[in-house]
Coordinates of C-alpha atoms and ligand atoms in Angstrom, one line a residue:
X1 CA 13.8 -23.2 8.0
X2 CA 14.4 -19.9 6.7
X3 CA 15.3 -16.7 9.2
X4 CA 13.7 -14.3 7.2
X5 CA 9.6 -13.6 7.3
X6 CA 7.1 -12.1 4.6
X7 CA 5.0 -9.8 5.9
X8 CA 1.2 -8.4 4.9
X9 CA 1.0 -5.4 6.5
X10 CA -2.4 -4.3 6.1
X11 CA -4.9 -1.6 6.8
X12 CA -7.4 -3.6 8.2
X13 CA -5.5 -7.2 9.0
X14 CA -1.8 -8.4 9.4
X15 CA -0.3 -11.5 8.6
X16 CA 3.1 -12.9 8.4
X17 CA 4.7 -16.2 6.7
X18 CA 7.8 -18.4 6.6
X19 CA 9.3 -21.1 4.0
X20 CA 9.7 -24.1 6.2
X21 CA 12.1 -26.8 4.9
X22 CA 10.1 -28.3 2.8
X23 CA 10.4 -24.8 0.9
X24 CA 6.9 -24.1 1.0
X25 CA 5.8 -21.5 2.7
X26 CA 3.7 -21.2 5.8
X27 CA 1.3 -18.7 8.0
X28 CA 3.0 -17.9 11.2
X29 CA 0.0 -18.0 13.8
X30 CA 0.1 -14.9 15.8
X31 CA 0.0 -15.6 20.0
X32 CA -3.3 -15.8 20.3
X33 CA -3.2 -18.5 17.3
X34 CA -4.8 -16.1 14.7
X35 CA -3.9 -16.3 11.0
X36 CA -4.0 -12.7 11.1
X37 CA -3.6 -10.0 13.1
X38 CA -5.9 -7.1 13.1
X39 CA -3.8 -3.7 12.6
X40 CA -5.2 -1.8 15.3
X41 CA -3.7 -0.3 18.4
X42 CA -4.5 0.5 21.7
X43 CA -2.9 3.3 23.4
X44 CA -2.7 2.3 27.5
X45 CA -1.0 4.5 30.0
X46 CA 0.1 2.7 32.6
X47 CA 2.0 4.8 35.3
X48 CA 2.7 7.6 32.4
X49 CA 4.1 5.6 30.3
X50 CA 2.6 4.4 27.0
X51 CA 1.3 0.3 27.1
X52 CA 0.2 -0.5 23.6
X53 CA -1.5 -2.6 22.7
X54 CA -1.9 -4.5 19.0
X55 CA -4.5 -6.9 17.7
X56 CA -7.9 -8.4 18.9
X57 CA -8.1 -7.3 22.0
X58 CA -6.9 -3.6 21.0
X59 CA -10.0 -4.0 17.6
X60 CA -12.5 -5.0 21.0
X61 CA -11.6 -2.4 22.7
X62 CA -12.1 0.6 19.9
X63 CA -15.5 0.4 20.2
X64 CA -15.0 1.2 24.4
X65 CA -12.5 3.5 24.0
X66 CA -12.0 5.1 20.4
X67 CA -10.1 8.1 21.6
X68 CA -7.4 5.7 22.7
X69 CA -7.5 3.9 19.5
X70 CA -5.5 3.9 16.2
X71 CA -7.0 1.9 13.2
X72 CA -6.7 2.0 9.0
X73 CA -2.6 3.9 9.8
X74 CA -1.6 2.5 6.8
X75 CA -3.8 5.6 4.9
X76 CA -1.7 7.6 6.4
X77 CA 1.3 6.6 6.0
X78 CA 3.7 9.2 4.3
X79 CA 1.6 11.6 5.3
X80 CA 3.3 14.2 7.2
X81 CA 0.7 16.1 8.8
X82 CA -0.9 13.0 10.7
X83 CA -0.1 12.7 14.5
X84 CA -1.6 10.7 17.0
X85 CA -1.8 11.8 21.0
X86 CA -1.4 9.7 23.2
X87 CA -1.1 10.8 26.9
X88 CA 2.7 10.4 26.5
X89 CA 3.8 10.6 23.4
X90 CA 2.8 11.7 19.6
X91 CA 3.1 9.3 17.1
X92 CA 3.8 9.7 13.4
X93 CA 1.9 6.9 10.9
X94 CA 5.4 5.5 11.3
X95 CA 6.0 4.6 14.6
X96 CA 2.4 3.4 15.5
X97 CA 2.8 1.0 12.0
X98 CA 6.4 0.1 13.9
X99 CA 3.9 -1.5 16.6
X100 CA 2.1 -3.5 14.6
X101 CA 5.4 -4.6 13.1
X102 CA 6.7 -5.4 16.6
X103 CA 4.2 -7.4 17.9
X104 CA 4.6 -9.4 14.9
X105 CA 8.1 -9.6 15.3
X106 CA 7.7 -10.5 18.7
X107 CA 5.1 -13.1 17.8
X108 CA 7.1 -14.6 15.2
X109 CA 10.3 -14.9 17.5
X110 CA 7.9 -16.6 19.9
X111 CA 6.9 -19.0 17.1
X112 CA 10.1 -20.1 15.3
X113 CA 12.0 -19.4 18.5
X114 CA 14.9 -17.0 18.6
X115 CA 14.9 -13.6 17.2
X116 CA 13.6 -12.9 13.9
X117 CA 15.6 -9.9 11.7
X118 CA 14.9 -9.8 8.3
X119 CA 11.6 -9.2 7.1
X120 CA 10.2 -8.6 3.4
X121 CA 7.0 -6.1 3.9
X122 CA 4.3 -5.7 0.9
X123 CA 3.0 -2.6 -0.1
X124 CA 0.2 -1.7 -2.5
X125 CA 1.8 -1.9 -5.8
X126 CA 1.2 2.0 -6.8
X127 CA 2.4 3.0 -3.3
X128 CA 4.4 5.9 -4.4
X129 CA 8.2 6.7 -3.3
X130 CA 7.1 8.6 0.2
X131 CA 4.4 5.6 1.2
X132 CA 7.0 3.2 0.2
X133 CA 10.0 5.0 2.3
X134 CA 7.9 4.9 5.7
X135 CA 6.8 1.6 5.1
X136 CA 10.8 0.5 5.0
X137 CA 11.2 3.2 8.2
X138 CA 8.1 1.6 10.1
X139 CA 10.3 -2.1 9.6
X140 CA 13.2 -0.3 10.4
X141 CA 11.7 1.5 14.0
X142 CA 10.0 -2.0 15.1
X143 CA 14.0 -3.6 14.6
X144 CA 13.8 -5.1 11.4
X145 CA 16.3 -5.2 8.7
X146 CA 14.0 -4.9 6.1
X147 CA 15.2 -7.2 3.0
X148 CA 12.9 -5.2 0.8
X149 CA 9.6 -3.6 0.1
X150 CA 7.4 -5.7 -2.2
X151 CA 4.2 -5.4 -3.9
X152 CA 1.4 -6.9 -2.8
X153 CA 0.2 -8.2 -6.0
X154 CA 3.6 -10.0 -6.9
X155 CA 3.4 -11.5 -4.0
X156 CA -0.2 -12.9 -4.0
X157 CA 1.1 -13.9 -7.7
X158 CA 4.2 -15.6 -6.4
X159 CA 2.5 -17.8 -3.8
X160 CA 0.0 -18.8 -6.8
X161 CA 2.3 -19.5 -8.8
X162 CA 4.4 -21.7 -6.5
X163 CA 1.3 -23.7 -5.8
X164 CA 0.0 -24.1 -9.2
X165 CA 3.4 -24.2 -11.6
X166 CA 0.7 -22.4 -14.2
X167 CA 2.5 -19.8 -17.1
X168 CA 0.6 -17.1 -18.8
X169 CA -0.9 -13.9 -17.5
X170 CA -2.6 -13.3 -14.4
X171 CA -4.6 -10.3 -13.6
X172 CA -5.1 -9.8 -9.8
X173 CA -7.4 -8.0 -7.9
X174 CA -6.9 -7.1 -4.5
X175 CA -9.3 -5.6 -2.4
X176 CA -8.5 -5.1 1.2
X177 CA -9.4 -3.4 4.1
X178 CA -8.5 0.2 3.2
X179 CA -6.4 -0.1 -0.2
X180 CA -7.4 -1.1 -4.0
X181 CA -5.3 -2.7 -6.4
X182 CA -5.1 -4.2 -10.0
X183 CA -2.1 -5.5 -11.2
X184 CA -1.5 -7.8 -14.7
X185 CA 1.6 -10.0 -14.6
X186 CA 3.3 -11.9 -17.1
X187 CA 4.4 -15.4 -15.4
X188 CA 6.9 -17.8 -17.4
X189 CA 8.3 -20.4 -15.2
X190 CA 9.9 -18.3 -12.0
X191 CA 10.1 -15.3 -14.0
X192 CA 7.3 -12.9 -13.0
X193 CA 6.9 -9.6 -15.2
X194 CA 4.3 -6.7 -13.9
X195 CA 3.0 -5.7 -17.3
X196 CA 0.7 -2.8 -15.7
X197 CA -0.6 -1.4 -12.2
X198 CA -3.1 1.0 -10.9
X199 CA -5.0 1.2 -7.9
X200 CA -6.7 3.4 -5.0
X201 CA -5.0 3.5 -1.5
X202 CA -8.8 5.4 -0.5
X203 CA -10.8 2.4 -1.3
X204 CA -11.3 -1.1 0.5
X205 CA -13.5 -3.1 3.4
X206 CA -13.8 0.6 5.2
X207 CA -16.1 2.6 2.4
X208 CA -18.1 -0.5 2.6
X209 CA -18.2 -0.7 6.4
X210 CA -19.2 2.9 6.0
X211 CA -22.1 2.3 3.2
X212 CA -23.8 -0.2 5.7
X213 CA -23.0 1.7 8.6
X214 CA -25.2 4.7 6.6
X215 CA -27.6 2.0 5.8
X216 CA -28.3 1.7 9.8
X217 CA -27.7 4.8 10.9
X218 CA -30.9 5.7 8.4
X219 CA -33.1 2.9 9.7
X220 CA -32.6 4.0 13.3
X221 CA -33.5 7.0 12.5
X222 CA -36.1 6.4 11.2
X223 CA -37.4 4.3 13.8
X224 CA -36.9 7.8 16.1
X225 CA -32.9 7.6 17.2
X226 CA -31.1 10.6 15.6
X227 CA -27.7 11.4 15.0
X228 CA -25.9 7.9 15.5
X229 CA -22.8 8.5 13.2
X230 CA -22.1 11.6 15.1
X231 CA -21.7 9.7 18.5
X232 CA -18.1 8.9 18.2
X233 CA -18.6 6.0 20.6
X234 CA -22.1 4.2 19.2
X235 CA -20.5 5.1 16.0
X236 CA -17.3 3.2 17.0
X237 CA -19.6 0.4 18.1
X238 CA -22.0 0.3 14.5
X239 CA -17.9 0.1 12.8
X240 CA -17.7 -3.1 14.4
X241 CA -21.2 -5.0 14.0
X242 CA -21.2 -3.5 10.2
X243 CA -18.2 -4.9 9.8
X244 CA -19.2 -8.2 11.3
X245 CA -22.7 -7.7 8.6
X246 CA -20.7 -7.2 5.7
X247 CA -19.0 -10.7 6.3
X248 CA -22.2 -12.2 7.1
X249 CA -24.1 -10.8 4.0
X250 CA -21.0 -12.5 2.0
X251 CA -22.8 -15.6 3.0
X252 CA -26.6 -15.2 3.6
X253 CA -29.0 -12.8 2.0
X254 CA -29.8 -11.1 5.0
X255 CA -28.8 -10.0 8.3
X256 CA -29.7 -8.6 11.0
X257 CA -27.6 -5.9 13.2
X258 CA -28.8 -4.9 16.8
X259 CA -28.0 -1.4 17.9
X260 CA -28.4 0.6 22.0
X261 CA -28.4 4.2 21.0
X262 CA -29.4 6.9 23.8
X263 CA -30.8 4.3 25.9
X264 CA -32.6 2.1 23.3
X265 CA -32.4 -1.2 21.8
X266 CA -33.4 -0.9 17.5
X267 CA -32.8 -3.8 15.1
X268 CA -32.0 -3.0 12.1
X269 CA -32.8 -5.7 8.9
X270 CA -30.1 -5.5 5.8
X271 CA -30.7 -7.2 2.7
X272 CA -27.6 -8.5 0.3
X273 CA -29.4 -6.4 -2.1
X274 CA -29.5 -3.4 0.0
X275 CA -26.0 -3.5 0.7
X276 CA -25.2 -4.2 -3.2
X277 CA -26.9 -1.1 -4.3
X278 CA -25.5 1.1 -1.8
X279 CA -21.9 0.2 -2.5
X280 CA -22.6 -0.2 -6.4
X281 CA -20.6 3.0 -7.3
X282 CA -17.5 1.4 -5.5
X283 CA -17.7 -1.5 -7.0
X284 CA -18.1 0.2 -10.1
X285 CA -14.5 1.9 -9.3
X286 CA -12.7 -1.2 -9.3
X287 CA -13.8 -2.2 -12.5
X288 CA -12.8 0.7 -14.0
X289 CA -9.4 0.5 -12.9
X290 CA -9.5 -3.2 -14.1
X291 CA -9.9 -2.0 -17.6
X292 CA -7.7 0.9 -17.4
X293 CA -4.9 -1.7 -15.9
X294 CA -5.5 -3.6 -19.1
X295 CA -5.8 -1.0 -21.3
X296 CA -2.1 0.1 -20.4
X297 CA -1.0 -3.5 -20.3
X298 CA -2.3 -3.7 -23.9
X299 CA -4.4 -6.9 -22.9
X300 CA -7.7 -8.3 -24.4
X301 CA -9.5 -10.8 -21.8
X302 CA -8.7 -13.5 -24.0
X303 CA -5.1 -12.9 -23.6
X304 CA -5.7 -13.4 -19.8
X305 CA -4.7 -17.5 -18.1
X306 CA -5.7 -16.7 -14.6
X307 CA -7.7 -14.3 -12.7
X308 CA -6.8 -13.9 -9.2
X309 CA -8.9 -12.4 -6.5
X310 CA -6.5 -11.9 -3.0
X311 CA -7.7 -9.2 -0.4
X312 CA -10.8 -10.1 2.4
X313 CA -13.1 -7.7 0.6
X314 CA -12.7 -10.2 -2.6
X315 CA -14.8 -12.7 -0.8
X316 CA -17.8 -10.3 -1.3
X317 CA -20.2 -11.8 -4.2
X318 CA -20.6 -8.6 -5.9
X319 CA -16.8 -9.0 -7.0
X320 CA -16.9 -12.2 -8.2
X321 CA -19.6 -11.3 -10.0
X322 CA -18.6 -8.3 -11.8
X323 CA -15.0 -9.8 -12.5
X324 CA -16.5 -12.6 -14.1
X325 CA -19.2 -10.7 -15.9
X326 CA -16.5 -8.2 -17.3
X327 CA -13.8 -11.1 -18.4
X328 CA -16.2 -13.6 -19.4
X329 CA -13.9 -16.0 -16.7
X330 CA -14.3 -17.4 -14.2
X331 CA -12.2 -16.4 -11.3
X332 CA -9.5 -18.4 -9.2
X333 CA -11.4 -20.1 -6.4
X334 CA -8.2 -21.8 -4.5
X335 CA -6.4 -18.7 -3.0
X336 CA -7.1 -17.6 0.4
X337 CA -7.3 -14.1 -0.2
X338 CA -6.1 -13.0 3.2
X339 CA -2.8 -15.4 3.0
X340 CA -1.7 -15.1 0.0
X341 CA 0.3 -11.7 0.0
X342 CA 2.4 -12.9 2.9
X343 CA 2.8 -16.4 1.8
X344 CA 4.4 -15.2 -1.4
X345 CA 6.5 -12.2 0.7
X346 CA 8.1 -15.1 2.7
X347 CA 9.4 -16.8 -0.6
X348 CA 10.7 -13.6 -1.3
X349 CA 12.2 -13.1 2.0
X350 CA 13.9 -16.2 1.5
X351 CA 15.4 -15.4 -1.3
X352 CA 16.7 -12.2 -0.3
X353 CA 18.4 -13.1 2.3
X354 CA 20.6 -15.8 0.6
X355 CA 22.8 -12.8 -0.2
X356 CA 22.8 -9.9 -2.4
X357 CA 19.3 -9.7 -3.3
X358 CA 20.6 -11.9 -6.0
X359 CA 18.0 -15.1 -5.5
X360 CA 20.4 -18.2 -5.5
X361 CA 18.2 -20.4 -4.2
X362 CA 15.3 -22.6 -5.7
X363 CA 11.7 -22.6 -4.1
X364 CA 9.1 -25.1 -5.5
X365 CA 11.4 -26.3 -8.1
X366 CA 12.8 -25.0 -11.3
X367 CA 14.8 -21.6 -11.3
X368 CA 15.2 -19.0 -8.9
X369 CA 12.6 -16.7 -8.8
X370 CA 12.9 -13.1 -11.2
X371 CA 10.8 -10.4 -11.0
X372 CA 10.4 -7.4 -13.2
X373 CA 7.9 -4.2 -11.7
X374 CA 7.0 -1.4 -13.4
X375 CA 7.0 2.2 -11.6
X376 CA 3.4 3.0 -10.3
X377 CA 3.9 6.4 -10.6
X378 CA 4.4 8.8 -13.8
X379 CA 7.8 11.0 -12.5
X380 CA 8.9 14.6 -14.0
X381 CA 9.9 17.8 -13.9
X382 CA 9.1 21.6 -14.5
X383 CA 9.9 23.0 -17.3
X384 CA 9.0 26.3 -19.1
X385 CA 7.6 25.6 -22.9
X386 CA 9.9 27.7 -25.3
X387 CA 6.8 28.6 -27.6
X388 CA 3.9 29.5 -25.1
X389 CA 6.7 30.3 -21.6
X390 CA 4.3 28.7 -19.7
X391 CA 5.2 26.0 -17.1
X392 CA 4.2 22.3 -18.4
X393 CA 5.3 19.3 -17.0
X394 CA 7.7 16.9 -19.2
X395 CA 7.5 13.3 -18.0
X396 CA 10.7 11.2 -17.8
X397 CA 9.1 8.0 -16.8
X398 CA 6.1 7.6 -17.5
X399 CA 3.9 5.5 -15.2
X400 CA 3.9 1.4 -15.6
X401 CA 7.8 1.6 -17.1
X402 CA 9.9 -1.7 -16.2
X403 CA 12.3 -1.0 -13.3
X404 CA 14.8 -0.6 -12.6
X405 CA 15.6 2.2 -15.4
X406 CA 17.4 5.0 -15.9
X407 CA 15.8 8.2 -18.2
X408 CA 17.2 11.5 -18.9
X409 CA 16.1 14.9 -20.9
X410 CA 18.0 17.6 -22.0
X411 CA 17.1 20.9 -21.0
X412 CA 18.1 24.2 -21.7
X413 CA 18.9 27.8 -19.7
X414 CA 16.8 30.5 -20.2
X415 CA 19.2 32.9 -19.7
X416 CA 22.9 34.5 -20.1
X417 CA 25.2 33.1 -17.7
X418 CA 22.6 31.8 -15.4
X419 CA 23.5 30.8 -12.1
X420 CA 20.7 28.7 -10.8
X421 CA 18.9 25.5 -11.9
X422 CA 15.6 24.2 -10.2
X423 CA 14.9 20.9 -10.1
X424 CA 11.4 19.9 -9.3
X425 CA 10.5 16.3 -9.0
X426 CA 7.1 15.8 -9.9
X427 CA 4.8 12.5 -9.3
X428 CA 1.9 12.0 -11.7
X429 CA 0.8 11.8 -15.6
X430 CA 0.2 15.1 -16.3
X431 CA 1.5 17.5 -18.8
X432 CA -0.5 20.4 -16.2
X433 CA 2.0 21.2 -13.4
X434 CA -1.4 21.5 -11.4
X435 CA -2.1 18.3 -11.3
X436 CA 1.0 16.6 -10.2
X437 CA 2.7 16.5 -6.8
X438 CA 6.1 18.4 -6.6
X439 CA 7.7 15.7 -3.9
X440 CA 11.3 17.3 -4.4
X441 CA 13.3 20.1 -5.3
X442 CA 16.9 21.1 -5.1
X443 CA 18.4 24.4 -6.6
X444 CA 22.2 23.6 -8.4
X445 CA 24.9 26.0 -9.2
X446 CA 25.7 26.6 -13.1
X447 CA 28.8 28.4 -14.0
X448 CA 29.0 30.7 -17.1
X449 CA 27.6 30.2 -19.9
X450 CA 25.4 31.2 -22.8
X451 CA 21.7 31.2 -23.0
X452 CA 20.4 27.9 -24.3
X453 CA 23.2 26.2 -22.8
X454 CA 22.2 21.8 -22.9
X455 CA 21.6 20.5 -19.1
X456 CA 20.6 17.4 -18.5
X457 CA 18.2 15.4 -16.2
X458 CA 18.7 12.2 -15.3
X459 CA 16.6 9.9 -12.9
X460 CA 17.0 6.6 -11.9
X461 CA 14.5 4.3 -10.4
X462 CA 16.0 1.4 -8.1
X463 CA 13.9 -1.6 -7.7
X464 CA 12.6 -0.5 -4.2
X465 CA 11.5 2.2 -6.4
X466 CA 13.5 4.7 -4.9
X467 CA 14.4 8.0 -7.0
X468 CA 17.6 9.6 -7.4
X469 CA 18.0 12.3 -9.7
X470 CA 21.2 13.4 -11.1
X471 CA 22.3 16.4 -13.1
X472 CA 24.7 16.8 -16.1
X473 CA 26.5 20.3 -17.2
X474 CA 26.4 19.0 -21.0
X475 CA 28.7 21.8 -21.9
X476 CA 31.6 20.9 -19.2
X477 CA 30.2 17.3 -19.1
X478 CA 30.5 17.2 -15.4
X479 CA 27.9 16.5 -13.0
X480 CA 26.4 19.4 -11.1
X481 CA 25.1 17.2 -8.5
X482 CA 23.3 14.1 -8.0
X483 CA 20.4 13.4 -4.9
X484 CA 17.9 11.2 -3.9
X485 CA 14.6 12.9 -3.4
X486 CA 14.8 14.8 -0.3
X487 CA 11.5 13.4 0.7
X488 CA 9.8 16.1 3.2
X489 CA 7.0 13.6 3.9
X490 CA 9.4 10.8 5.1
X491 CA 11.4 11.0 8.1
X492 CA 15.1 11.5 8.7
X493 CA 17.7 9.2 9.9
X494 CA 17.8 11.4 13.1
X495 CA 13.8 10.8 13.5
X496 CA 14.2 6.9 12.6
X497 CA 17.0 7.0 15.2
X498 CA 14.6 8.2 17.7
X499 CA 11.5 6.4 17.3
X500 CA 12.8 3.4 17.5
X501 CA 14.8 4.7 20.5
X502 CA 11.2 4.6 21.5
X503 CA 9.6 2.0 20.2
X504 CA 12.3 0.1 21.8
X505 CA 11.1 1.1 25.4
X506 CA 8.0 -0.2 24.8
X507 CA 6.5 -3.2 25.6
X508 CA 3.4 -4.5 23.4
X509 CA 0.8 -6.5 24.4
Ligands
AMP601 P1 -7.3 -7.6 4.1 O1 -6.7 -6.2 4.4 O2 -6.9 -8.1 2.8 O3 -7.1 -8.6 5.2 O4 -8.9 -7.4 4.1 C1 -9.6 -7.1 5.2 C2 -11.0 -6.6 4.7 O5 -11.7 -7.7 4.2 C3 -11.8 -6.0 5.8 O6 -12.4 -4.9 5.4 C4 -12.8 -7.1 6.1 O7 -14.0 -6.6 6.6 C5 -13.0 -7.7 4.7 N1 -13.5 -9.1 4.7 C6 -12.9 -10.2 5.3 N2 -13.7 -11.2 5.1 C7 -14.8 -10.8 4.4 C8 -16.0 -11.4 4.0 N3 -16.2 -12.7 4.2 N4 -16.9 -10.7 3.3 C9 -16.7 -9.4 3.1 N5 -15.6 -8.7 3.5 C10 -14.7 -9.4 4.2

């Protein structure tokens, strides 16, 4: 059996796999012999120190205790501004996602006996370079060596395709708890190509939680109990039995939830229907990512094999419905949309750690597995236009580009024997520096010369999608200096050092 793990870390749910010897791979049941593993902790202090707490017990418990409680971290993550208090310690999106990742870790040791290292963790496939950095940190804190961060989608798409031996082109959808994706893939034997991705890391299980939780909220006041929602502990409570609704009203027509608010007991009916209609406008943005996703892929529905739905939230009818309305197929129905992502992360974890990244070993037959991504963010730069000397913002790699890749511009000083050049890395589409995200910047020395002198900007995209950007004197030929996006959302190797200094100290529940 294979050392190294696949893990789904989620917003909402965890899961983790391992290719047995059979080379298939398999869900790693968590101690309490769950499939998954909610992504919630609980913050105890215990003598003044910090007692965490991850999983069921800890999702209870937030309805009890939601101060104490951390849930949906993985919309934070990269995110440098969001701290949570405990009565010890503050945590960055990191170190409380380094939890989650060590209670797995501990679980798994506990299950395959031993201690398990190397881990493959999935990200949303248009994770950008900062969400995708403290998602490799958070493995790295929890004591992981982290073989590589993959895509959701290419995993869910791997574990399909292992199962099925099927070529041609899958579209999946994945909708979580807390994350949206849509991602097209060319498959040809073990050779998996991401032809186009595009998603919304504000849009999963939660907004729907939070339509029914409105839908409630309304009816009990209506029937005389005001301001519910702003009750941050019956509010805490509704998260929960809405929750529990949703998944209900993915079966039956109608439900019922049962509410005590200031002292009084209110039932509350919810139709399928209701529900539908209130959440009809997010629904509605998943299909139009779906056809912008195939609209960059350069796809008609007819040139799609397979449609896959992966993510809990897929189980809801409404998607089925619209997918197959909008492709005029008829969606995949053998997927278990909550294992699929980490069953096809642990083939991949498999295959990394035969050595090198370089995949030497066969799963499910045939040739080692290949993949080709695409970036899932557009990258740039500043520049001034010559003709209007206004700033505009000249993409090097446009968004969806195969990686790994390597793209460069020449550029050209604005003045005699100028002394400076500023690099800005920007993230997005956009010709309008407004509306892109400058996620770097470094300042380089220039030695004499001329006005109009040729500079040139190079960046490079590794397949971790990790930028480095490198700079070129074209008159001297000689590099001015080459860096990797000094990312001031991400942590430091000092900070990584430290938390899991911490992290380390801790034990989980
Ligand atoms: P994931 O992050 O992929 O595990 O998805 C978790 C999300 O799926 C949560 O928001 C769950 O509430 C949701 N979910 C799970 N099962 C169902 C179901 N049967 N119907 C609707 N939503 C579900």
């Amino acid at each position: 059996m294979s050392r190294a793990i696949g893990i789904d870390l989620g917003t909402t749910y965890s899961a983790m796999a391992v290719v047995g010897d059979d080379g298939a791979p398999r869900i790693i049941d968590n101690a309490e012999g769950e499939a998954t593993t909610p992504s919630v902790v609980l913050f105890q202090d215990i003598d003044g120190k910090d007692s965490p707490m991850v999983g069921s017990m800890a999702k209870h418990m937030a309805a009890s205790q939601p101060m104490d409680v951390v849930q949906f971290v993985k919309r934070h993550m990269g995110d440098p501004n969001w701290r949570f208090d405990s009565a010890n310690y503050t945590y960055t999106p990191e170190e409380v996602s380094a939890l989650i990742l060590k209670r797995l870790k501990q679980d798994a040791g506990q299950a395959l006996g031993g201690s398990i290292d190397d881990a493959v963790i999935t990200v949303p496939a248009y994770f950008d370079d900062a969400r995708r950095t403290s998602t490799k940190q958070a493995g790295q804190i929890a004591g992981f060596n982290v073989l590589r961060v993959l895509n959701e989608p290419t995993a869910a798409a791997i574990s399909y395709g292992l199962d099925h031996d099927r070529d041609g082109v899958i579209l999946v959808y994945d909708l979580g708890g807390g994350t949206f994706d849509v991602t097209a893939l060319r498959v040809n034997g073990n050779d998996y190509e991401v032809l186009a991705t595009d998603g919304n890391r504000n849009l999963g299980g939660f907004d729907f939680d939070n339509a029914l939780m409105q839908i409630v909220a309304d009816d009990v006041a209506a029937q005389g109990g005001e301001g519910l929602l702003a009750d941050p502990v019956a509010a805490a409570d509704l998260r929960e039995k809405a929750e529990m609704a949703k998944r209900a009203l993915s079966n039956v027509p109608q439900t019922s939830v049962y509410v005590t608010f200031q002292g009084n007991n209110y039932r509350v009916r919810v139709t399928r229907q209701a529900f539908e209609d209130a959440t009809q406008s997010l629904i509605n943005q998943t299909r139009d990512t779906v056809l912008d996703v195939m609209d960059d892929a350069g796809l008609e529905w007819g040139d799609v094999d397979h449609l896959l739905l992966v993510g809990g939230s897929s189980r809801m009818p409404m998607v089925r419905e619209m997918m197959q309305e909008l492709s005029g197929k008829r969606p995949e129905t053998d997927v278990n949309p909550d294992e699929a992502v980490a069953l096809g992360a642990a083939v991949q974890a498999t295959l990394e750690s035969q050595g090198d990244g370089a995949p030497t070993m066969t799963i499910g037959g045939g040739s080692p597995i290949t993949i080709q991504d695409v970036t899932s963010q557009g990258l740039g730069t500043i520049s001034v236009d010559k003709d209007t000397r206004q700033d505009i913002n000249v993409v090097l790699i446009p968004r969806n580009t195969q990686i790994p890749c390597m793209k460069s511009e020449v550029f050209y000083t604005m003045h005699d024997n100028q002394q400076h050049i500023r690099v800005d890395v920007t993230q997005g589409d956009s010709n309008n520096p407004d509306f892109v995200a400058i996620i770097g910047a470094t300042e380089l020395q220039l030695p004499p010369h001329p006005k109009g002198s040729p500079v040139e900007i190079i960046y490079r995209y590794d397949i971790d999608q990790i930028v480095q950007v490198e700079v070129i004197d074209l008159t001297t030929h000689q590099s001015l200096g080459e860096f990797e996006i000094d990312r001031e959302s991400n942590l430091d190797q000092g900070e990584v050092h430290e938390a899991s200094a911490h992290v380390a100290g801790l034990t989980i529940e």
